[in-house]
């Protein structure tokens, strides 16, 4: 099992390297700094997981359709990597998630409900950045186990998992330090971690580790089609360790012109959680379509 997981790790590492991602959240830091784009150009970035890339392409294509010049910096890495680029102006726009972004800029904010998180986020951002209208679409981090593990251990919530002292947890490297990652789970539930395995951002490594039993539980996104496809169980989060995570455009204020704002708000108005699940399923189709193709098809289907 370990040999199989190691082999898959090597393949995934090669894939991430090819698309500009990395298991190391800081390894691509140099891609987030540089000269800001001219006033009439918007540099659109994304994190290093498929849904973020897809949303970035939706933003980019819709803006280009309105005559805006767009540069793309996709698959940059984790928030810890790309956020400095937003601050120095080398990235102008990126799809974000309200709760985790709030934790990043103000870990002590404490808000968990959708509207409260959004309001707190607007106040917590630095003056050069702003968020536009949030969408109804929500993609939350979740603690996920296999159906067999849930049945064997009687797991319905994270609190149930915390009764075990042999938990091997899998997830992206940054989840081990983020306030709503392992530290939050330990603080709110007393979760005991025997071992943490640094894998990928809700990708094939994490899914395979769950399926093969290499990890007891893992961090996956709630819009990941692999959850339903593999009959995984999302553990309830009664202590709201994971705040509301609505998709929202995070943008440099100087680039948020009325035209740009109108385009991005129109996208947010159309996005739902069901949309994200459907689009992620398309991205995971056997032919692995390009994110830009899936983005274009969706924009056309909703009249944008």
mmCIF file of C-alpha atoms in Angstrom:
data_model
loop_
_atom_site.group_PDB
_atom_site.id
_atom_site.type_symbol
_atom_site.label_atom_id
_atom_site.label_comp_id
_atom_site.label_asym_id
_atom_site.label_seq_id
_atom_site.Cartn_x
_atom_site.Cartn_y
_atom_site.Cartn_z
ATOM 1 C CA UNK A 1 0.000 0.000 0.000
ATOM 2 C CA UNK A 2 2.795 2.393 0.909
ATOM 3 C CA UNK A 3 4.578 1.632 -2.368
ATOM 4 C CA UNK A 4 1.368 2.288 -4.329
ATOM 5 C CA UNK A 5 0.773 5.566 -2.537
ATOM 6 C CA UNK A 6 4.354 6.632 -3.088
ATOM 7 C CA UNK A 7 4.041 5.884 -6.781
ATOM 8 C CA UNK A 8 0.879 7.900 -7.074
ATOM 9 C CA UNK A 9 2.543 10.704 -5.154
ATOM 10 C CA UNK A 10 5.304 10.830 -7.730
ATOM 11 C CA UNK A 11 2.829 10.957 -10.607
ATOM 12 C CA UNK A 12 0.769 13.674 -8.944
ATOM 13 C CA UNK A 13 3.869 15.699 -8.128
ATOM 14 C CA UNK A 14 4.821 15.600 -11.804
ATOM 15 C CA UNK A 15 1.308 16.685 -12.780
ATOM 16 C CA UNK A 16 1.322 19.567 -10.331
ATOM 17 C CA UNK A 17 4.723 20.682 -11.531
ATOM 18 C CA UNK A 18 3.510 20.631 -15.116
ATOM 19 C CA UNK A 19 0.460 22.786 -14.355
ATOM 20 C CA UNK A 20 2.305 25.217 -12.100
ATOM 21 C CA UNK A 21 1.122 23.819 -8.757
ATOM 22 C CA UNK A 22 3.160 22.322 -5.966
ATOM 23 C CA UNK A 23 2.769 20.312 -2.814
ATOM 24 C CA UNK A 24 4.948 22.962 -1.192
ATOM 25 C CA UNK A 25 2.785 26.044 -0.590
ATOM 26 C CA UNK A 26 5.789 28.345 -0.775
ATOM 27 C CA UNK A 27 7.644 26.863 -3.712
ATOM 28 C CA UNK A 28 5.944 29.120 -6.265
ATOM 29 C CA UNK A 29 6.300 32.352 -4.302
ATOM 30 C CA UNK A 30 8.341 33.939 -7.088
ATOM 31 C CA UNK A 31 5.367 33.664 -9.468
ATOM 32 C CA UNK A 32 3.276 35.984 -7.303
ATOM 33 C CA UNK A 33 5.579 38.969 -7.316
ATOM 34 C CA UNK A 34 6.442 41.318 -10.113
ATOM 35 C CA UNK A 35 5.388 44.446 -11.903
ATOM 36 C CA UNK A 36 1.685 45.293 -11.633
ATOM 37 C CA UNK A 37 -0.287 45.112 -14.875
ATOM 38 C CA UNK A 38 -1.123 48.369 -16.699
ATOM 39 C CA UNK A 39 -4.288 50.214 -15.709
ATOM 40 C CA UNK A 40 -6.350 48.691 -18.539
ATOM 41 C CA UNK A 41 -5.220 45.121 -17.901
ATOM 42 C CA UNK A 42 -6.376 42.705 -15.202
ATOM 43 C CA UNK A 43 -4.159 39.850 -14.068
ATOM 44 C CA UNK A 44 -6.362 36.941 -13.009
ATOM 45 C CA UNK A 45 -4.859 34.317 -10.727
ATOM 46 C CA UNK A 46 -5.987 31.025 -9.255
ATOM 47 C CA UNK A 47 -4.999 28.576 -6.561
ATOM 48 C CA UNK A 48 -3.640 25.168 -7.486
ATOM 49 C CA UNK A 49 -6.818 23.099 -7.570
ATOM 50 C CA UNK A 50 -9.241 22.573 -10.463
ATOM 51 C CA UNK A 51 -12.251 24.491 -9.126
ATOM 52 C CA UNK A 52 -10.180 27.619 -8.530
ATOM 53 C CA UNK A 53 -8.717 27.403 -12.028
ATOM 54 C CA UNK A 54 -12.201 26.955 -13.497
ATOM 55 C CA UNK A 55 -13.593 29.989 -11.636
ATOM 56 C CA UNK A 56 -10.594 32.069 -12.701
ATOM 57 C CA UNK A 57 -11.264 31.119 -16.328
ATOM 58 C CA UNK A 58 -14.927 32.070 -15.923
ATOM 59 C CA UNK A 59 -13.865 35.501 -14.636
ATOM 60 C CA UNK A 60 -11.211 35.908 -17.337
ATOM 61 C CA UNK A 61 -13.385 34.874 -20.284
ATOM 62 C CA UNK A 62 -16.325 37.018 -19.181
ATOM 63 C CA UNK A 63 -14.065 40.054 -18.810
ATOM 64 C CA UNK A 64 -12.454 39.438 -22.210
ATOM 65 C CA UNK A 65 -15.932 39.242 -23.750
ATOM 66 C CA UNK A 66 -16.454 42.815 -22.510
ATOM 67 C CA UNK A 67 -13.211 44.000 -24.112
ATOM 68 C CA UNK A 68 -11.051 43.912 -20.976
ATOM 69 C CA UNK A 69 -7.433 42.858 -21.517
ATOM 70 C CA UNK A 70 -6.646 39.899 -19.252
ATOM 71 C CA UNK A 71 -3.408 38.251 -18.163
ATOM 72 C CA UNK A 72 -3.627 34.806 -16.573
ATOM 73 C CA UNK A 73 -1.503 33.447 -13.709
ATOM 74 C CA UNK A 74 -3.199 30.145 -12.972
ATOM 75 C CA UNK A 75 -2.349 27.257 -10.633
ATOM 76 C CA UNK A 76 -0.121 29.475 -8.499
ATOM 77 C CA UNK A 77 -0.351 27.545 -5.262
ATOM 78 C CA UNK A 78 -1.963 27.972 -1.865
ATOM 79 C CA UNK A 79 -3.311 31.195 -0.369
ATOM 80 C CA UNK A 80 -0.068 31.603 1.522
ATOM 81 C CA UNK A 81 1.649 31.829 -1.852
ATOM 82 C CA UNK A 82 -0.685 33.957 -3.967
ATOM 83 C CA UNK A 83 -1.975 36.442 -1.385
ATOM 84 C CA UNK A 84 1.281 38.472 -1.351
ATOM 85 C CA UNK A 85 0.826 38.925 -5.114
ATOM 86 C CA UNK A 86 -2.573 40.500 -4.518
ATOM 87 C CA UNK A 87 -0.990 42.868 -2.030
ATOM 88 C CA UNK A 88 1.864 43.932 -4.309
ATOM 89 C CA UNK A 89 -0.392 44.281 -7.369
ATOM 90 C CA UNK A 90 1.134 41.520 -9.483
ATOM 91 C CA UNK A 91 -2.228 39.742 -9.222
ATOM 92 C CA UNK A 92 -5.406 41.797 -9.550
ATOM 93 C CA UNK A 93 -8.214 39.288 -9.248
ATOM 94 C CA UNK A 94 -8.696 35.799 -7.862
ATOM 95 C CA UNK A 95 -11.702 33.630 -6.944
ATOM 96 C CA UNK A 96 -11.822 33.263 -3.181
ATOM 97 C CA UNK A 97 -13.869 31.666 -0.414
ATOM 98 C CA UNK A 98 -15.151 33.974 2.309
ATOM 99 C CA UNK A 99 -14.523 31.943 5.458
ATOM 100 C CA UNK A 100 -11.007 30.758 4.761
ATOM 101 C CA UNK A 101 -10.013 34.165 3.417
ATOM 102 C CA UNK A 102 -11.308 35.802 6.609
ATOM 103 C CA UNK A 103 -9.281 33.333 8.670
ATOM 104 C CA UNK A 104 -6.225 34.252 6.637
ATOM 105 C CA UNK A 105 -6.514 38.017 7.134
ATOM 106 C CA UNK A 106 -8.083 37.986 10.612
ATOM 107 C CA UNK A 107 -7.883 34.668 12.427
ATOM 108 C CA UNK A 108 -9.542 36.166 15.511
ATOM 109 C CA UNK A 109 -12.668 37.346 13.645
ATOM 110 C CA UNK A 110 -14.765 34.442 14.909
ATOM 111 C CA UNK A 111 -17.655 34.788 12.414
ATOM 112 C CA UNK A 112 -19.043 31.544 10.982
ATOM 113 C CA UNK A 113 -22.407 32.317 9.349
ATOM 114 C CA UNK A 114 -22.488 33.414 5.712
ATOM 115 C CA UNK A 115 -23.565 37.053 6.092
ATOM 116 C CA UNK A 116 -21.513 37.626 9.242
ATOM 117 C CA UNK A 117 -18.408 36.219 7.562
ATOM 118 C CA UNK A 118 -18.912 38.396 4.482
ATOM 119 C CA UNK A 119 -19.430 41.542 6.565
ATOM 120 C CA UNK A 120 -16.369 40.818 8.717
ATOM 121 C CA UNK A 121 -14.285 40.113 5.614
ATOM 122 C CA UNK A 122 -15.139 43.450 4.034
ATOM 123 C CA UNK A 123 -13.824 45.213 7.144
ATOM 124 C CA UNK A 124 -10.761 43.009 7.619
ATOM 125 C CA UNK A 125 -9.205 43.323 4.162
ATOM 126 C CA UNK A 126 -6.314 45.742 3.633
ATOM 127 C CA UNK A 127 -7.286 49.054 1.969
ATOM 128 C CA UNK A 128 -5.922 48.096 -1.453
ATOM 129 C CA UNK A 129 -8.191 45.035 -1.743
ATOM 130 C CA UNK A 130 -11.938 44.483 -1.797
ATOM 131 C CA UNK A 131 -14.438 41.685 -2.333
ATOM 132 C CA UNK A 132 -17.354 42.102 -4.715
ATOM 133 C CA UNK A 133 -20.746 40.453 -4.250
ATOM 134 C CA UNK A 134 -20.551 36.933 -2.872
ATOM 135 C CA UNK A 135 -22.286 34.085 -4.648
ATOM 136 C CA UNK A 136 -24.666 31.516 -3.193
ATOM 137 C CA UNK A 137 -22.104 28.899 -4.209
ATOM 138 C CA UNK A 138 -20.330 27.443 -1.221
ATOM 139 C CA UNK A 139 -17.428 25.025 -1.115
ATOM 140 C CA UNK A 140 -16.338 24.203 2.401
ATOM 141 C CA UNK A 141 -13.466 22.195 3.756
ATOM 142 C CA UNK A 142 -14.752 19.039 5.400
ATOM 143 C CA UNK A 143 -13.408 16.147 7.423
ATOM 144 C CA UNK A 144 -14.200 13.069 5.341
ATOM 145 C CA UNK A 145 -13.951 9.335 6.045
ATOM 146 C CA UNK A 146 -14.895 6.218 4.127
ATOM 147 C CA UNK A 147 -18.283 4.597 4.699
ATOM 148 C CA UNK A 148 -16.512 1.563 6.183
ATOM 149 C CA UNK A 149 -14.609 3.722 8.681
ATOM 150 C CA UNK A 150 -17.784 5.600 9.639
ATOM 151 C CA UNK A 151 -19.685 2.355 10.223
ATOM 152 C CA UNK A 152 -16.844 0.624 12.047
ATOM 153 C CA UNK A 153 -16.219 3.525 14.434
ATOM 154 C CA UNK A 154 -19.760 4.870 14.654
ATOM 155 C CA UNK A 155 -18.764 8.241 13.202
ATOM 156 C CA UNK A 156 -21.300 10.948 12.439
ATOM 157 C CA UNK A 157 -19.412 14.051 13.536
ATOM 158 C CA UNK A 158 -15.880 15.302 14.065
ATOM 159 C CA UNK A 159 -16.589 14.985 17.801
ATOM 160 C CA UNK A 160 -17.019 11.234 17.295
ATOM 161 C CA UNK A 161 -13.689 11.042 15.485
ATOM 162 C CA UNK A 162 -12.039 12.865 18.395
ATOM 163 C CA UNK A 163 -12.750 9.853 20.626
ATOM 164 C CA UNK A 164 -10.046 7.917 18.745
ATOM 165 C CA UNK A 165 -6.340 8.285 19.484
ATOM 166 C CA UNK A 166 -5.026 6.570 16.356
ATOM 167 C CA UNK A 167 -6.182 9.013 13.661
ATOM 168 C CA UNK A 168 -3.934 9.340 10.621
ATOM 169 C CA UNK A 169 -5.063 12.522 8.893
ATOM 170 C CA UNK A 170 -4.426 13.475 5.272
ATOM 171 C CA UNK A 171 -4.618 16.818 3.509
ATOM 172 C CA UNK A 172 -2.629 19.613 1.884
ATOM 173 C CA UNK A 173 0.519 20.763 3.698
ATOM 174 C CA UNK A 174 -0.975 24.103 4.720
ATOM 175 C CA UNK A 175 -3.960 22.448 6.455
ATOM 176 C CA UNK A 176 -1.605 21.375 9.215
ATOM 177 C CA UNK A 177 -1.027 25.014 10.269
ATOM 178 C CA UNK A 178 -4.126 26.955 9.230
ATOM 179 C CA UNK A 179 -6.359 28.188 12.085
ATOM 180 C CA UNK A 180 -9.320 26.190 10.794
ATOM 181 C CA UNK A 181 -7.129 23.196 9.936
ATOM 182 C CA UNK A 182 -5.591 20.804 12.443
ATOM 183 C CA UNK A 183 -5.141 23.555 15.107
ATOM 184 C CA UNK A 184 -8.854 24.392 14.942
ATOM 185 C CA UNK A 185 -9.912 20.751 15.053
ATOM 186 C CA UNK A 186 -7.701 20.195 18.072
ATOM 187 C CA UNK A 187 -8.996 23.297 19.854
ATOM 188 C CA UNK A 188 -12.702 22.784 19.142
ATOM 189 C CA UNK A 189 -12.910 18.996 19.334
ATOM 190 C CA UNK A 190 -9.750 17.806 21.061
ATOM 191 C CA UNK A 191 -8.909 15.803 17.961
ATOM 192 C CA UNK A 192 -5.850 13.629 18.508
ATOM 193 C CA UNK A 193 -3.613 13.116 15.481
ATOM 194 C CA UNK A 194 -1.293 10.116 15.477
ATOM 195 C CA UNK A 195 0.220 11.178 12.140
ATOM 196 C CA UNK A 196 -0.380 13.833 9.493
ATOM 197 C CA UNK A 197 0.229 12.926 5.855
ATOM 198 C CA UNK A 198 0.875 15.906 3.541
ATOM 199 C CA UNK A 199 -0.911 15.044 0.303
ATOM 200 C CA UNK A 200 -2.611 17.364 -2.194
ATOM 201 C CA UNK A 201 -5.411 19.951 -2.289
ATOM 202 C CA UNK A 202 -8.454 17.698 -2.472
ATOM 203 C CA UNK A 203 -6.878 15.787 -5.335
ATOM 204 C CA UNK A 204 -6.170 12.178 -6.359
ATOM 205 C CA UNK A 205 -3.574 11.625 -3.632
ATOM 206 C CA UNK A 206 -6.031 12.450 -0.882
ATOM 207 C CA UNK A 207 -8.850 10.444 -2.440
ATOM 208 C CA UNK A 208 -6.589 7.426 -2.972
ATOM 209 C CA UNK A 209 -5.232 7.627 0.581
ATOM 210 C CA UNK A 210 -8.788 7.418 1.915
ATOM 211 C CA UNK A 211 -9.777 4.592 -0.418
ATOM 212 C CA UNK A 212 -6.739 2.483 0.418
ATOM 213 C CA UNK A 213 -6.849 3.132 4.151
ATOM 214 C CA UNK A 214 -3.548 5.005 4.203
ATOM 215 C CA UNK A 215 -5.345 7.718 6.199
ATOM 216 C CA UNK A 216 -8.254 7.506 8.630
ATOM 217 C CA UNK A 217 -9.714 10.887 7.693
ATOM 218 C CA UNK A 218 -8.913 13.645 5.233
ATOM 219 C CA UNK A 219 -9.633 17.230 4.281
ATOM 220 C CA UNK A 220 -11.727 17.383 1.113
ATOM 221 C CA UNK A 221 -13.918 20.070 -0.429
ATOM 222 C CA UNK A 222 -17.681 19.590 -0.154
ATOM 223 C CA UNK A 223 -18.143 20.173 -3.903
ATOM 224 C CA UNK A 224 -15.709 17.378 -4.780
ATOM 225 C CA UNK A 225 -17.550 14.779 -6.910
ATOM 226 C CA UNK A 226 -15.216 12.122 -5.470
ATOM 227 C CA UNK A 227 -17.220 12.227 -2.216
ATOM 228 C CA UNK A 228 -20.384 10.897 -3.832
ATOM 229 C CA UNK A 229 -18.546 8.719 -6.340
ATOM 230 C CA UNK A 230 -16.745 6.839 -3.549
ATOM 231 C CA UNK A 231 -19.585 6.953 -0.993
ATOM 232 C CA UNK A 232 -17.391 8.905 1.421
ATOM 233 C CA UNK A 233 -18.963 10.336 4.559
ATOM 234 C CA UNK A 234 -18.667 14.051 5.414
ATOM 235 C CA UNK A 235 -18.522 14.326 9.202
ATOM 236 C CA UNK A 236 -20.787 16.926 10.785
ATOM 237 C CA UNK A 237 -19.120 20.034 12.218
ATOM 238 C CA UNK A 238 -21.346 21.056 15.174
ATOM 239 C CA UNK A 239 -18.739 23.470 16.563
ATOM 240 C CA UNK A 240 -18.497 25.302 13.206
ATOM 241 C CA UNK A 241 -14.759 24.890 12.861
ATOM 242 C CA UNK A 242 -15.255 25.531 9.154
ATOM 243 C CA UNK A 243 -16.947 28.884 8.603
ATOM 244 C CA UNK A 244 -19.201 29.654 5.632
ATOM 245 C CA UNK A 245 -17.124 29.597 2.455
ATOM 246 C CA UNK A 246 -19.032 31.395 -0.291
ATOM 247 C CA UNK A 247 -17.270 31.982 -3.591
ATOM 248 C CA UNK A 248 -16.395 35.670 -3.970
ATOM 249 C CA UNK A 249 -14.166 37.716 -6.318
ATOM 250 C CA UNK A 250 -11.204 39.229 -4.451
ATOM 251 C CA UNK A 251 -9.895 42.172 -6.458
ATOM 252 C CA UNK A 252 -7.475 45.075 -6.353
ATOM 253 C CA UNK A 253 -9.643 48.136 -5.685
ATOM 254 C CA UNK A 254 -7.940 50.125 -8.418
ATOM 255 C CA UNK A 255 -9.122 47.552 -11.004
ATOM 256 C CA UNK A 256 -12.694 47.302 -9.737
ATOM 257 C CA UNK A 257 -14.157 49.676 -12.322
ATOM 258 C CA UNK A 258 -17.958 49.809 -12.746
ATOM 259 C CA UNK A 259 -17.691 47.658 -15.893
ATOM 260 C CA UNK A 260 -15.506 45.021 -14.218
ATOM 261 C CA UNK A 261 -17.673 45.028 -11.104
ATOM 262 C CA UNK A 262 -20.835 44.525 -13.176
ATOM 263 C CA UNK A 263 -19.343 41.532 -15.010
ATOM 264 C CA UNK A 264 -18.100 39.802 -11.851
ATOM 265 C CA UNK A 265 -21.269 40.471 -9.868
ATOM 266 C CA UNK A 266 -23.328 38.989 -12.713
ATOM 267 C CA UNK A 267 -21.247 35.807 -12.457
ATOM 268 C CA UNK A 268 -21.717 35.632 -8.692
ATOM 269 C CA UNK A 269 -25.469 36.002 -9.150
ATOM 270 C CA UNK A 270 -25.535 32.855 -11.310
ATOM 271 C CA UNK A 271 -23.217 30.615 -9.265
ATOM 272 C CA UNK A 272 -24.736 28.035 -6.928
ATOM 273 C CA UNK A 273 -23.303 25.132 -4.982
ATOM 274 C CA UNK A 274 -25.056 22.753 -7.370
ATOM 275 C CA UNK A 275 -23.338 24.559 -10.250
ATOM 276 C CA UNK A 276 -19.933 23.970 -8.687
ATOM 277 C CA UNK A 277 -20.610 20.275 -8.186
ATOM 278 C CA UNK A 278 -21.787 19.925 -11.788
ATOM 279 C CA UNK A 279 -18.801 21.827 -13.202
ATOM 280 C CA UNK A 280 -16.343 19.865 -11.067
ATOM 281 C CA UNK A 281 -17.881 16.651 -12.351
ATOM 282 C CA UNK A 282 -17.312 17.859 -15.917
ATOM 283 C CA UNK A 283 -13.692 18.662 -15.115
ATOM 284 C CA UNK A 284 -13.279 15.117 -13.805
ATOM 285 C CA UNK A 285 -14.770 13.494 -16.903
ATOM 286 C CA UNK A 286 -12.650 10.749 -18.510
ATOM 287 C CA UNK A 287 -11.542 13.045 -21.328
ATOM 288 C CA UNK A 288 -10.345 15.669 -18.762
ATOM 289 C CA UNK A 289 -11.596 18.748 -20.625
ATOM 290 C CA UNK A 290 -9.701 22.014 -20.377
ATOM 291 C CA UNK A 291 -10.975 24.358 -17.657
ATOM 292 C CA UNK A 292 -11.404 27.150 -20.216
ATOM 293 C CA UNK A 293 -13.689 24.925 -22.329
ATOM 294 C CA UNK A 294 -15.888 24.056 -19.339
ATOM 295 C CA UNK A 295 -15.936 27.729 -18.311
ATOM 296 C CA UNK A 296 -16.987 28.872 -21.788
ATOM 297 C CA UNK A 297 -19.770 26.304 -21.990
ATOM 298 C CA UNK A 298 -21.161 27.429 -18.625
ATOM 299 C CA UNK A 299 -20.997 31.134 -19.481
ATOM 300 C CA UNK A 300 -22.886 30.453 -22.691
ATOM 301 C CA UNK A 301 -25.497 28.318 -20.945
ATOM 302 C CA UNK A 302 -26.383 31.060 -18.455
ATOM 303 C CA UNK A 303 -26.324 33.894 -20.980
ATOM 304 C CA UNK A 304 -23.100 35.510 -19.794
#
